[in-house]
Coordinates of C-alpha atoms and ligand atoms in Angstrom, one line a residue:
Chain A
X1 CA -47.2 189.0 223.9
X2 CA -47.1 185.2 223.3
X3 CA -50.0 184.8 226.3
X4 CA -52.0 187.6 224.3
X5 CA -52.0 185.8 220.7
X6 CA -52.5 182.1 223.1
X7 CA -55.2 184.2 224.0
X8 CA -57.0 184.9 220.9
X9 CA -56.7 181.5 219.4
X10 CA -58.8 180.0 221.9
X11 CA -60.9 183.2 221.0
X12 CA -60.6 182.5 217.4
X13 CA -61.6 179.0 217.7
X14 CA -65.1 179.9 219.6
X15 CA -68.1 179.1 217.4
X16 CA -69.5 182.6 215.9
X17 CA -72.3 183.0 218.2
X18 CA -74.8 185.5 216.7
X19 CA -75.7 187.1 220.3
X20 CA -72.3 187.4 221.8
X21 CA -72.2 190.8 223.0
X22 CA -68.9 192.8 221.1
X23 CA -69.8 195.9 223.0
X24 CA -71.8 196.9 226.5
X25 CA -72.3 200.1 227.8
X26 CA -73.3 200.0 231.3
X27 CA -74.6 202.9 233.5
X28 CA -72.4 205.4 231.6
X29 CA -72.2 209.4 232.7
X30 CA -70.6 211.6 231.5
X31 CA -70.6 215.8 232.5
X32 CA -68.5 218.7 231.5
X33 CA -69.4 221.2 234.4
X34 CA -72.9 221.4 235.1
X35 CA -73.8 220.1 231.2
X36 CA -74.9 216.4 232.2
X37 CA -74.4 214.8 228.7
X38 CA -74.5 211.2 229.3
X39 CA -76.9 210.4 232.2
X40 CA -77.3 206.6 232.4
X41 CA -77.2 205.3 229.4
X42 CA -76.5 201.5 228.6
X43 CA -76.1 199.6 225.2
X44 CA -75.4 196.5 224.1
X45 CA -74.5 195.4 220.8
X46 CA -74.0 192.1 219.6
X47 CA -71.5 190.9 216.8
X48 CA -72.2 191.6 213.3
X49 CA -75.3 194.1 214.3
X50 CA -75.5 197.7 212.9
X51 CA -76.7 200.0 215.8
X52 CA -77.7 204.0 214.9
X53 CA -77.6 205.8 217.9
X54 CA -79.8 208.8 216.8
X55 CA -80.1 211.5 218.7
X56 CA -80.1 215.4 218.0
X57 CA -77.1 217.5 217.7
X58 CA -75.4 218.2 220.9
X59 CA -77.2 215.3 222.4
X60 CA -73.6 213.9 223.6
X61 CA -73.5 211.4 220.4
X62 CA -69.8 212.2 219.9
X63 CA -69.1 212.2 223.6
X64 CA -70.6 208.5 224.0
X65 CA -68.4 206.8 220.9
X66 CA -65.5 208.9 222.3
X67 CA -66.1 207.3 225.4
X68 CA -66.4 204.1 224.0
X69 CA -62.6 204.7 222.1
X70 CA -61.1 205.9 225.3
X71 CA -60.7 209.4 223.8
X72 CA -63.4 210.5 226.8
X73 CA -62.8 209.0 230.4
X74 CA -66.7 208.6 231.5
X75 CA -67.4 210.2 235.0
X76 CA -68.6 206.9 235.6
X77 CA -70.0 203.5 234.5
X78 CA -68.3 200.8 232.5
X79 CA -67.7 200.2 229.1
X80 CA -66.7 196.5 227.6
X81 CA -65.4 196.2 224.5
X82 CA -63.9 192.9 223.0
X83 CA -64.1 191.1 226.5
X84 CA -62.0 193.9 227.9
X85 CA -63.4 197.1 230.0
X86 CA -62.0 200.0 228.8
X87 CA -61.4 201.5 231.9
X88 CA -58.5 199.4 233.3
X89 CA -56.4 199.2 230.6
X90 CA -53.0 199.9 229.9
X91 CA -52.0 202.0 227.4
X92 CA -50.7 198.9 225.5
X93 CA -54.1 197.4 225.8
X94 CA -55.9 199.9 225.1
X95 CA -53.9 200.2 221.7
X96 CA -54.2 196.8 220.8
X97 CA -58.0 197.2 221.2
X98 CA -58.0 200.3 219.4
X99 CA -56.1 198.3 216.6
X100 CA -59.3 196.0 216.6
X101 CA -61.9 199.0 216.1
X102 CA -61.8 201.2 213.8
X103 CA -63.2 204.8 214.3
X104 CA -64.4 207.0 211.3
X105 CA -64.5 211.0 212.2
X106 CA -67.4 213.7 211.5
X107 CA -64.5 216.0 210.3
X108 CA -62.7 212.7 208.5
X109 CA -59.7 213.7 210.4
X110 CA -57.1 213.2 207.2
X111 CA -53.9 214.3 208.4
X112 CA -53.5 217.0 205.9
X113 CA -49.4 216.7 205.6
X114 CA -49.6 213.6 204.5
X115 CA -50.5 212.3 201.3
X116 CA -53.6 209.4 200.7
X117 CA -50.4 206.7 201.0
X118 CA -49.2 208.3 204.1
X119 CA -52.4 208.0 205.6
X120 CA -53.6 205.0 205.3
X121 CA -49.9 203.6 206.1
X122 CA -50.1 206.1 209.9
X123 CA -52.2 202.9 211.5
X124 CA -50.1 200.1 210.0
X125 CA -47.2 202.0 210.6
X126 CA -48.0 203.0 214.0
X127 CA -49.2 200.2 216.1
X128 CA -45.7 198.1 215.8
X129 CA -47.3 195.9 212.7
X130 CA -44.4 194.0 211.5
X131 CA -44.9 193.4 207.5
X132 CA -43.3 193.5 204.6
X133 CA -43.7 196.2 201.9
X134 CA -45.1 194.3 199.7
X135 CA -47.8 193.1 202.5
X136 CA -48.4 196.9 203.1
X137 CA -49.2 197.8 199.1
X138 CA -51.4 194.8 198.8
X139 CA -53.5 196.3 201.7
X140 CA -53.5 199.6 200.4
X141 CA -54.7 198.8 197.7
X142 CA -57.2 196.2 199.0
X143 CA -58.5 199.2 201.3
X144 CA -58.5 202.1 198.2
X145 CA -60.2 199.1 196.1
X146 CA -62.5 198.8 198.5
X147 CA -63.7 202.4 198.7
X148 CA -63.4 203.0 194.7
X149 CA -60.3 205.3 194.8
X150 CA -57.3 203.3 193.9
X151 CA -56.0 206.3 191.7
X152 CA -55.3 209.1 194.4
X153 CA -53.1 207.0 196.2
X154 CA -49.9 210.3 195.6
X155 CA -52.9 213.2 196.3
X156 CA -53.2 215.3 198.8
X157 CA -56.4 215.2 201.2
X158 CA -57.1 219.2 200.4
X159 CA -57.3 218.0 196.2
X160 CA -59.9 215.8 197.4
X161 CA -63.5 216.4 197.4
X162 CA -65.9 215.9 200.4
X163 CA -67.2 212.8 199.3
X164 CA -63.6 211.5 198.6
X165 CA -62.6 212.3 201.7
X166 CA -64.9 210.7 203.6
X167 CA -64.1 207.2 201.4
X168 CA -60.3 208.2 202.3
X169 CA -61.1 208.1 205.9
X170 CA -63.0 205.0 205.8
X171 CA -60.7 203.0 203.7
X172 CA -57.6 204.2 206.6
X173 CA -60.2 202.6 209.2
X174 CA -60.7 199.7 207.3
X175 CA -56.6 198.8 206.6
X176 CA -56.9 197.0 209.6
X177 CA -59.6 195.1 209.4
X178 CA -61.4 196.1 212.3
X179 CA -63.6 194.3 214.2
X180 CA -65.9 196.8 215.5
X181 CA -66.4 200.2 213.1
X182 CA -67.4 203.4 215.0
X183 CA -69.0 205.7 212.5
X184 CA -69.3 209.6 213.9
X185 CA -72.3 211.1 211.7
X186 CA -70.8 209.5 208.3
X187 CA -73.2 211.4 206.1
X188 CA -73.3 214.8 208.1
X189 CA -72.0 218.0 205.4
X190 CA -72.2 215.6 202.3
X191 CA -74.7 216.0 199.6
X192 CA -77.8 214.0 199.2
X193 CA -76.2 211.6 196.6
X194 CA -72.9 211.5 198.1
X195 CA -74.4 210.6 201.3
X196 CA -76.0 207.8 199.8
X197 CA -72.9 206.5 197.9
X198 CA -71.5 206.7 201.7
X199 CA -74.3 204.6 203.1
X200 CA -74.2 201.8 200.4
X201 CA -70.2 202.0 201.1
X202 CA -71.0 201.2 204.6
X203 CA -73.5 198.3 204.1
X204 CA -70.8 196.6 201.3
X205 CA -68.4 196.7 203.9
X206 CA -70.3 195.2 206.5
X207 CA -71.5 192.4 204.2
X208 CA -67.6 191.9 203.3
X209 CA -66.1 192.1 206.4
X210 CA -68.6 190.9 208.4
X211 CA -68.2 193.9 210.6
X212 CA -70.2 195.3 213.6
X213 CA -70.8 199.2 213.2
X214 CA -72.2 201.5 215.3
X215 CA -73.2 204.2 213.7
X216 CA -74.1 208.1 215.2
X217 CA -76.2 209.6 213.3
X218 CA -79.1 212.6 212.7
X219 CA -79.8 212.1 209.2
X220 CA -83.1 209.7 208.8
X221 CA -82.0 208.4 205.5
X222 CA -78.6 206.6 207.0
X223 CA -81.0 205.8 209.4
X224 CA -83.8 204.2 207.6
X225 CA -81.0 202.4 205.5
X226 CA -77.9 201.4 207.2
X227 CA -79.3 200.4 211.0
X228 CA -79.9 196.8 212.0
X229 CA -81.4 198.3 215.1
X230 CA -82.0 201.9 216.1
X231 CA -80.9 203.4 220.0
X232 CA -82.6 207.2 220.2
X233 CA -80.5 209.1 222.6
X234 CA -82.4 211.9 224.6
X235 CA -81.3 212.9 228.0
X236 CA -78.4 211.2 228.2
X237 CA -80.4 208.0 228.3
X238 CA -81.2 205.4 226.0
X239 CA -84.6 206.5 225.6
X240 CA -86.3 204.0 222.9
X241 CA -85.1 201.4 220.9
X242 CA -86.0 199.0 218.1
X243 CA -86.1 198.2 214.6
X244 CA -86.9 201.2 212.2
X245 CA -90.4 199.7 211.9
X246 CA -91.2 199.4 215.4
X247 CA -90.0 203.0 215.6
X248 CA -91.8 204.4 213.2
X249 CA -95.1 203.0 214.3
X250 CA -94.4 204.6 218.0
X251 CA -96.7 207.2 219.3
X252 CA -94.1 208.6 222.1
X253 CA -93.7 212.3 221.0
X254 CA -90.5 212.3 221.7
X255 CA -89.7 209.7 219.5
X256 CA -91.7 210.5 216.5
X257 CA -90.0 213.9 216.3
X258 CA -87.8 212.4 214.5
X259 CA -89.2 210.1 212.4
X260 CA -91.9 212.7 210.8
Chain B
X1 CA -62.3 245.1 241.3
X2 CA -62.1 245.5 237.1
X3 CA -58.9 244.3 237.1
X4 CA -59.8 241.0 238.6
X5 CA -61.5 239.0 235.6
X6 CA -58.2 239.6 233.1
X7 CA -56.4 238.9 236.3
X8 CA -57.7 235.4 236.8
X9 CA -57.9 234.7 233.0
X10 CA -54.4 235.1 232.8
X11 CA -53.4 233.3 236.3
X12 CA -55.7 230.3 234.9
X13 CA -53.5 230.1 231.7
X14 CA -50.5 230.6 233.4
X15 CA -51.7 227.6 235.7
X16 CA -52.2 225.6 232.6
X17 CA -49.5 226.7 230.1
X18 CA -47.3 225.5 233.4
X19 CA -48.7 221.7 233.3
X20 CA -48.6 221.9 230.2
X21 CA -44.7 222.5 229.8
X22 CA -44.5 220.1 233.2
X23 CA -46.8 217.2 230.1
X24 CA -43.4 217.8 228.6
X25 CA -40.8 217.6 231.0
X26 CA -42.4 214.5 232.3
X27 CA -42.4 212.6 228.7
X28 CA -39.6 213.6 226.9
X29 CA -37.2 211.8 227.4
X30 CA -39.4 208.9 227.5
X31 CA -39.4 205.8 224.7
X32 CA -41.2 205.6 222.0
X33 CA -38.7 208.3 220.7
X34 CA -40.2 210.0 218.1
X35 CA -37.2 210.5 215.9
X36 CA -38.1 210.9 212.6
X37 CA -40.5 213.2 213.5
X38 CA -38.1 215.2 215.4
X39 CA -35.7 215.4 212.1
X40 CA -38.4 216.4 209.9
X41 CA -39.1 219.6 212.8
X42 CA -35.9 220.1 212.8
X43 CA -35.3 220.6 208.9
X44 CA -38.6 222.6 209.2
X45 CA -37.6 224.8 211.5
X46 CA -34.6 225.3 211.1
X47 CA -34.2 225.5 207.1
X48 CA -37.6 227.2 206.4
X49 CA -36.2 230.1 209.0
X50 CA -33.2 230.7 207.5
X51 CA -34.0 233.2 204.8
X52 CA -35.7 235.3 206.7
X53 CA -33.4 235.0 209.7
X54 CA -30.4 235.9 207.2
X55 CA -31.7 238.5 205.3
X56 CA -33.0 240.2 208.8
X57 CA -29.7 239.5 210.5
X58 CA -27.9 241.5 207.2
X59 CA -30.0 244.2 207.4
X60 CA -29.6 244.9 211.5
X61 CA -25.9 244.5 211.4
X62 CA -25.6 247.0 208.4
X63 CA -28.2 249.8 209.6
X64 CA -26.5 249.5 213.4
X65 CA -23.0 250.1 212.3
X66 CA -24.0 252.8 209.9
X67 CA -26.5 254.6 213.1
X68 CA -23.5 253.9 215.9
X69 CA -21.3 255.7 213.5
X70 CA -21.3 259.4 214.1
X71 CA -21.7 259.2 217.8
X72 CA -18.4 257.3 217.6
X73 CA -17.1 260.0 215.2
X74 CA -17.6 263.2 217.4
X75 CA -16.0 260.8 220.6
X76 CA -12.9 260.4 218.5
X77 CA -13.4 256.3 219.2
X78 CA -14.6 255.4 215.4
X79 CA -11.6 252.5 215.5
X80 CA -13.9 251.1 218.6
X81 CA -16.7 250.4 215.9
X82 CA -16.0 247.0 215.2
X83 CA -15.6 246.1 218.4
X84 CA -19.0 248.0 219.6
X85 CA -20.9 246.2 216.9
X86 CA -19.6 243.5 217.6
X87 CA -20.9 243.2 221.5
X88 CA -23.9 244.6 221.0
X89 CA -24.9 241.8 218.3
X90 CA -23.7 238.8 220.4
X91 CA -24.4 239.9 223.9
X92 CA -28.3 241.2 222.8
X93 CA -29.3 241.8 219.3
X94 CA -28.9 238.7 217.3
X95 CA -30.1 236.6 220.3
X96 CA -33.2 238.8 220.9
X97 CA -34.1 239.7 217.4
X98 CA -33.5 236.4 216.0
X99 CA -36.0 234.9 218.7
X100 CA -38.6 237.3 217.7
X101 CA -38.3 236.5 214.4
X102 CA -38.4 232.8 214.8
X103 CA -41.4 233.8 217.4
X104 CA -43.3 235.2 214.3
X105 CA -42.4 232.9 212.0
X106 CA -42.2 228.9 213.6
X107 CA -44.5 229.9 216.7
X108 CA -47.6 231.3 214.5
X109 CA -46.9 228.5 212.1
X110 CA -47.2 225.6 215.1
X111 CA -49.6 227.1 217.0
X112 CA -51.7 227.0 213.5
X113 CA -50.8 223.4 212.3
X114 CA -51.8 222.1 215.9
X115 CA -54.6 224.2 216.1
X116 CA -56.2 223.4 212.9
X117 CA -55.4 219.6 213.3
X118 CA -56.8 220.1 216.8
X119 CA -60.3 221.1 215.9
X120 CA -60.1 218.9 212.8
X121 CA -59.9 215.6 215.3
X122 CA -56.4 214.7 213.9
X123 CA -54.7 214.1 216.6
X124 CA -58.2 212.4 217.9
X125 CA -57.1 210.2 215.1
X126 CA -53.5 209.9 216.0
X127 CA -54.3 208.8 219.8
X128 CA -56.7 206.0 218.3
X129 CA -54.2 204.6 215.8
X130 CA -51.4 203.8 218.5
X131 CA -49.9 207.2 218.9
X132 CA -49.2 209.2 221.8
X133 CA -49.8 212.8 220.1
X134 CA -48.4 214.2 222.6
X135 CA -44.8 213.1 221.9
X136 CA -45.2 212.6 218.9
X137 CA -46.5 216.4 217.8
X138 CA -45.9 218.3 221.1
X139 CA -42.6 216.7 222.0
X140 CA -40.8 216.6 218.5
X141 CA -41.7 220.1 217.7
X142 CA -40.6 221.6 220.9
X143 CA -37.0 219.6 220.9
X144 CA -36.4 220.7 217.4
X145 CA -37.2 224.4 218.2
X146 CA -34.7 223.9 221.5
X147 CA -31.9 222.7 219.3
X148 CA -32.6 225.2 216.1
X149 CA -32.9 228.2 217.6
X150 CA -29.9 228.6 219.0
X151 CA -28.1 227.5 215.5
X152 CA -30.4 230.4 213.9
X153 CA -28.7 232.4 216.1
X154 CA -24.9 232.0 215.7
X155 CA -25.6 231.8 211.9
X156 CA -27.6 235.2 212.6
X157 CA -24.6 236.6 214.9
X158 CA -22.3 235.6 211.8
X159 CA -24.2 237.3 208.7
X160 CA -24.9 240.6 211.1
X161 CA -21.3 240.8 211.6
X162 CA -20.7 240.7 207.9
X163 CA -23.4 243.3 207.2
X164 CA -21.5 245.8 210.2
X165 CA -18.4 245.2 208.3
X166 CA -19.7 246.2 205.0
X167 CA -21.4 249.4 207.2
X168 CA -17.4 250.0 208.5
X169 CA -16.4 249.9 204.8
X170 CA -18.9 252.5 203.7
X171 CA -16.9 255.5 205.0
X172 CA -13.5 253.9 206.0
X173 CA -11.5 250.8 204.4
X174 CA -11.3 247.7 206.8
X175 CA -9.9 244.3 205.5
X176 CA -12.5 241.7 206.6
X177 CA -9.7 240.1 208.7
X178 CA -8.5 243.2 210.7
X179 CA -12.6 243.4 211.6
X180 CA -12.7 239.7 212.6
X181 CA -9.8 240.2 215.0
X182 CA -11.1 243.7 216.1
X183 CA -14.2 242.2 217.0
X184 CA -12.9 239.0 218.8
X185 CA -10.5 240.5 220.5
X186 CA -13.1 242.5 222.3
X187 CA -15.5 239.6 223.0
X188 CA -15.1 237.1 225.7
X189 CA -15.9 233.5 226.8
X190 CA -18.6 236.1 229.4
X191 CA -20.1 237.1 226.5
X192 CA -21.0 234.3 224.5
X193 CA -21.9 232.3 227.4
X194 CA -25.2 233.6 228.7
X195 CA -26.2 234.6 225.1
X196 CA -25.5 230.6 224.2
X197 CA -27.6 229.1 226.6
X198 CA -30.4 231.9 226.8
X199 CA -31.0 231.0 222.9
X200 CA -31.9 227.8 224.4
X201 CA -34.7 229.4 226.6
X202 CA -35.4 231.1 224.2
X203 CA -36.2 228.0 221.8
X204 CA -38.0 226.3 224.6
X205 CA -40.5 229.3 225.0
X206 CA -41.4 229.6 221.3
X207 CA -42.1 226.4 220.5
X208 CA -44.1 225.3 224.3
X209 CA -46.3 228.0 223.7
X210 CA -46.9 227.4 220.0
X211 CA -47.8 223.8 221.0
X212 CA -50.1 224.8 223.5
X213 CA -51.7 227.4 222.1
X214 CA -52.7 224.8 218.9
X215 CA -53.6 222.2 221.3
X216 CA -55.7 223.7 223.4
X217 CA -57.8 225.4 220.0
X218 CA -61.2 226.3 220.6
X219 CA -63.5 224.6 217.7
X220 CA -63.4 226.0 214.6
X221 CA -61.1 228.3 211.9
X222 CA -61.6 231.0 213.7
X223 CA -59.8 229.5 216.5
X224 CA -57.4 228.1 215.2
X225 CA -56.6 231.8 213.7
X226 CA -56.3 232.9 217.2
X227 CA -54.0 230.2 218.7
X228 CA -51.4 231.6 215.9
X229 CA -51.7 234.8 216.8
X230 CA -51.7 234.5 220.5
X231 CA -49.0 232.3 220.8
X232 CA -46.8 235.2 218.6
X233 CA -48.0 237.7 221.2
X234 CA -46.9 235.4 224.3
X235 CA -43.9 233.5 223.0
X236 CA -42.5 237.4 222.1
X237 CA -43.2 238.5 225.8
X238 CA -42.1 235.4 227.3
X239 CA -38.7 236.3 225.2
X240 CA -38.1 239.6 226.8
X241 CA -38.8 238.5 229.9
X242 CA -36.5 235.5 230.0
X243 CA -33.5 238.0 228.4
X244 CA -34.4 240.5 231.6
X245 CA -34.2 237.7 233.6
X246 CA -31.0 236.3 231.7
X247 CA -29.3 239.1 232.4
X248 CA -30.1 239.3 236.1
X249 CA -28.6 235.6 236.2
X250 CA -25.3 236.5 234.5
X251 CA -24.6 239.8 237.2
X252 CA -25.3 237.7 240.1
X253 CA -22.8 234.8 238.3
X254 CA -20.3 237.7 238.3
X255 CA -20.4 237.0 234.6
X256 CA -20.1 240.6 233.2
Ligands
ADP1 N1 -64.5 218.5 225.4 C1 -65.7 219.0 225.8 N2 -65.7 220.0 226.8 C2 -66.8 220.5 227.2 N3 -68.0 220.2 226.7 C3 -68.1 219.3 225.7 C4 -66.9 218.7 225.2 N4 -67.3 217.8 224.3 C5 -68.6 217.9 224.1 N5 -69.1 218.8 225.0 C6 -70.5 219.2 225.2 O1 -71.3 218.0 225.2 C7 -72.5 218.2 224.5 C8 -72.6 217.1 223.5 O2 -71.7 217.2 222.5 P1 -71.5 216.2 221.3 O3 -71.4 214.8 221.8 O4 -70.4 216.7 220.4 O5 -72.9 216.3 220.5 P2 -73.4 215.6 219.2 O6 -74.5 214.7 219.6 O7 -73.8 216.6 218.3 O8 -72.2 214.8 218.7 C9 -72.5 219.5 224.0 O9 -73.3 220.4 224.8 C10 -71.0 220.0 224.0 O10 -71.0 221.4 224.3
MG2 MG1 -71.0 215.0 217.0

């Protein structure tokens, strides 16, 4: 414990170097039976970028950032994350990593027992974060604050509506002020507006906190407006990538499919 | 030849409902403890059972005292009521009946919860925020059915044997004292025994197959509507076949 922390001061004293690399993902497969999902496929994104990994549905998006988390173990290739690989990690390790990155569900994954309090406490709670209560309120609050919903703090994720929900989610991965922010389709199932609200949400954040995000996505209009950079996922592979304007001038079929 | 697709389906799940339960054996008793979790099952499970349990364990002891009664009648033995009741509802009928309805009640209701938060990616969200869901849904739910059930079913045993003394008093007086002693007298430490620790098994089945009927959900409601059911369906089975082989156990003990 007291070599980990040594650890990250030295780490914490390191100039912020614009290109350091937060996250690789080297020569990654991934099959379930004779479905190859992820065939090859490498990424590397640098602190403070904002990656959308596009790609159609059931293109293996969710299997690559639950991968990335550890929820997946990849047939094969490596992933790095935070100057650790994922692979050979303890479970303690891989907690205190997962304590650094935060993950934000397609289904929101609200545990639906619990109140909004509960929730957003589970993390703190969880992974053996010694504080005292009054610590814990100011970061509820800071979190709720932060996603405009300081008054349902005593509801019930089922009185909440979509929209809500999703801010819910994303202020319980932000308590912990993440590093890294893996976003699984944020604006799938909302409405057009909503979805927007979402994607401004997402870009405040980053600007506060300074945050990387990777960011899974179908819908063109997160796309166009939250992605530093833009990965399109076809085969398994990394198959193009760029900015959205070098993207959008592209005559590869296969990439302008999506972009028409 | 048509026999071997349902066959295999139901080896495979047999195969993995076995590591499944071996998951268990392997991390219970394991740190973290999950222990407030565990309490919070337990009052579940335990408290939220008990109306029903009481009101069907009234109802059984009643309606099988007042159906035993004129066969005991034309054999001249209607004293040997009390005592008839009474071994029938320790040795088999609470212990069975009880399970069944705990089956129906706590196993539909976990294999629903874990389902639902299954397909939902909750506990995707538990095992990302420093949790080992296993232990701390699987584990804690399982324990607390162990340890309830078999508390269900004493308290079961007791109100069923109230309700057969109120069906004694129907057509006969009996002071509630003279049917307390008639009853123990004729029960022995062979008789509560294997019903005791059967409950257990009992417990164990109900709430292991709840769990991994939720866990293992297919995507969406509709699956999750078929984890409850199915795990009714097998945790009942599973309780007839552990009493069958319960009471196999006890003969070759020489406990009879
Ligand atoms: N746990 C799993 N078991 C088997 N197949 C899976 C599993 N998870 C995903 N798949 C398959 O992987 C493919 C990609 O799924 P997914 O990553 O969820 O797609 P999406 O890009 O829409 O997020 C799909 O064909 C899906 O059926
Ligand atoms: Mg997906």
């Amino acid at each position: 414990m007291l070599k980990q922390q040594h650890i990250e001061q030295i780490e914490g004293s390191k100039p912020v170097n614009e290109q350091e690399p937060v996250l690789q993902v080297s020569h990654l497969y991934k099959a379930f039976g004779d479905n190859k999902v992820l065939n090859d496929f490498n990424l590397s994104v640098n602190r403070g970028e904002r990656i959308v990994v596009l790609g159609k549905s059931g293109s293996g998006k969710s299997v690559l950032i639950k991968c990335i988390i550890g929820l997946l173990r990849p047939d094969s290739g490596g992933i790095r994350m935070l100057d650790k690989d994922i692979a050979g990690l303890s479970h303690q390790e891989l907690d205190a990593i997962r304590a650094k990155v935060g993950f934000l569900f397609q289904s929101n994954a609200l545990y639906d027992s619990m109140t909004v309090r509960e929730n957003l406490e589970f993390p703190l709670r969880r992974h053996w974060i010694q504080l005292t209560h009054a610590a814990v309120r100011k970061m509820l609050e800071e979190a709720l604050e932060d996603v405009g919903l300081a008054h349902t703090i005593d509801m019930m994720p089922a009185e909440l509506s979509g929209g809500m929900r999703k801010r819910i989610a994303l202020a319980r991965t932000l308590i912990l002020k993440p590093e890294i922010i893996l976003y699984d389709e944020p604006t799938t199932g909302l409405d057009p507006i909503t979805a927007r609200e979402i994607i401004e949400l997402m870009n405040n954040i980053h600007a506060k906190y300074n945050t990387t995000s990777l960011i899974i996505s179908h819908d063109m209009n997160c796309v166009r407006l939250a992605a530093s950079r833009i990965v399109v996922l076809i085969n398994g592979t990394c198959y193009a990538n760029g900015t959205w304007d070098t993207l959008t001038k592209t005559e590869d079929p296969m990439v302008k499919q999506f972009f028409e | 030849m048509a026999l071997s697709k349902p066959m295999g389906k139901f080896l495979t799940e047999t195969g993995e409902l076995s590591r499944f339960a071996g998951r268990f054996f392997a991390q219970w008793y394991k740190p973290r403890y999950e222990l407030g979790e565990f309490l919070r099952q337990c009052f579940i499970i335990g408290y939220r059972s008990l109306p029903l349990v009481g009101l069907t364990a009234f109802i059984m002891g009643l309606v099988l005292t007042m159906q035993l009664r004129p066969s005991m009648v034309e054999y001249g033995v209607e004293s040997q009521l009390p005592a008839i009741v009474g071994i029938a509802i320790v040795r088999e009928i609470g212990p069975v009946i009880t399970a069944l309805i705990f089956a129906g009640k706590i196993g539909s209701s976990i294999g629903a919860e874990l389902g639902s938060m299954k397909v939902t990616e909750q506990i995707d969200a538990m095992e990302v925020s420093g949790t080992n869901p296993f232990k701390y849904l699987v584990v804690s739910r399982v324990l607390a059915s162990v340890f309830m059930l078999p508390v269900l079913i004493m308290l079961s045993d007791a109100i069923s044997l109230y309700g057969a003394w109120i069906g004694v008093n129907i057509h006969s007086t009996t002071s509630f004292a003279l049917f307390w002693t008639q009853v123990f007298n004729i029960l022995s430490f062979s008789d509560v025994l294997p019903a005791f620790v059967k409950s257990f098994f009992f417990g164990f089945a109900v709430g292991i197959i709840g769990c991994f009927k939720g866990y293992n959900s297919s995507k969406g409601t509709e699956g999750v509507g078929q984890s409850a059911n199915s795990a009714v369906v097998v945790s009942s089975i599973m309780i007839f076949v552990i009493d069958l082989l319960a009471v196999q156990v006890t003969e070759l003990l020489g406990l009879n």
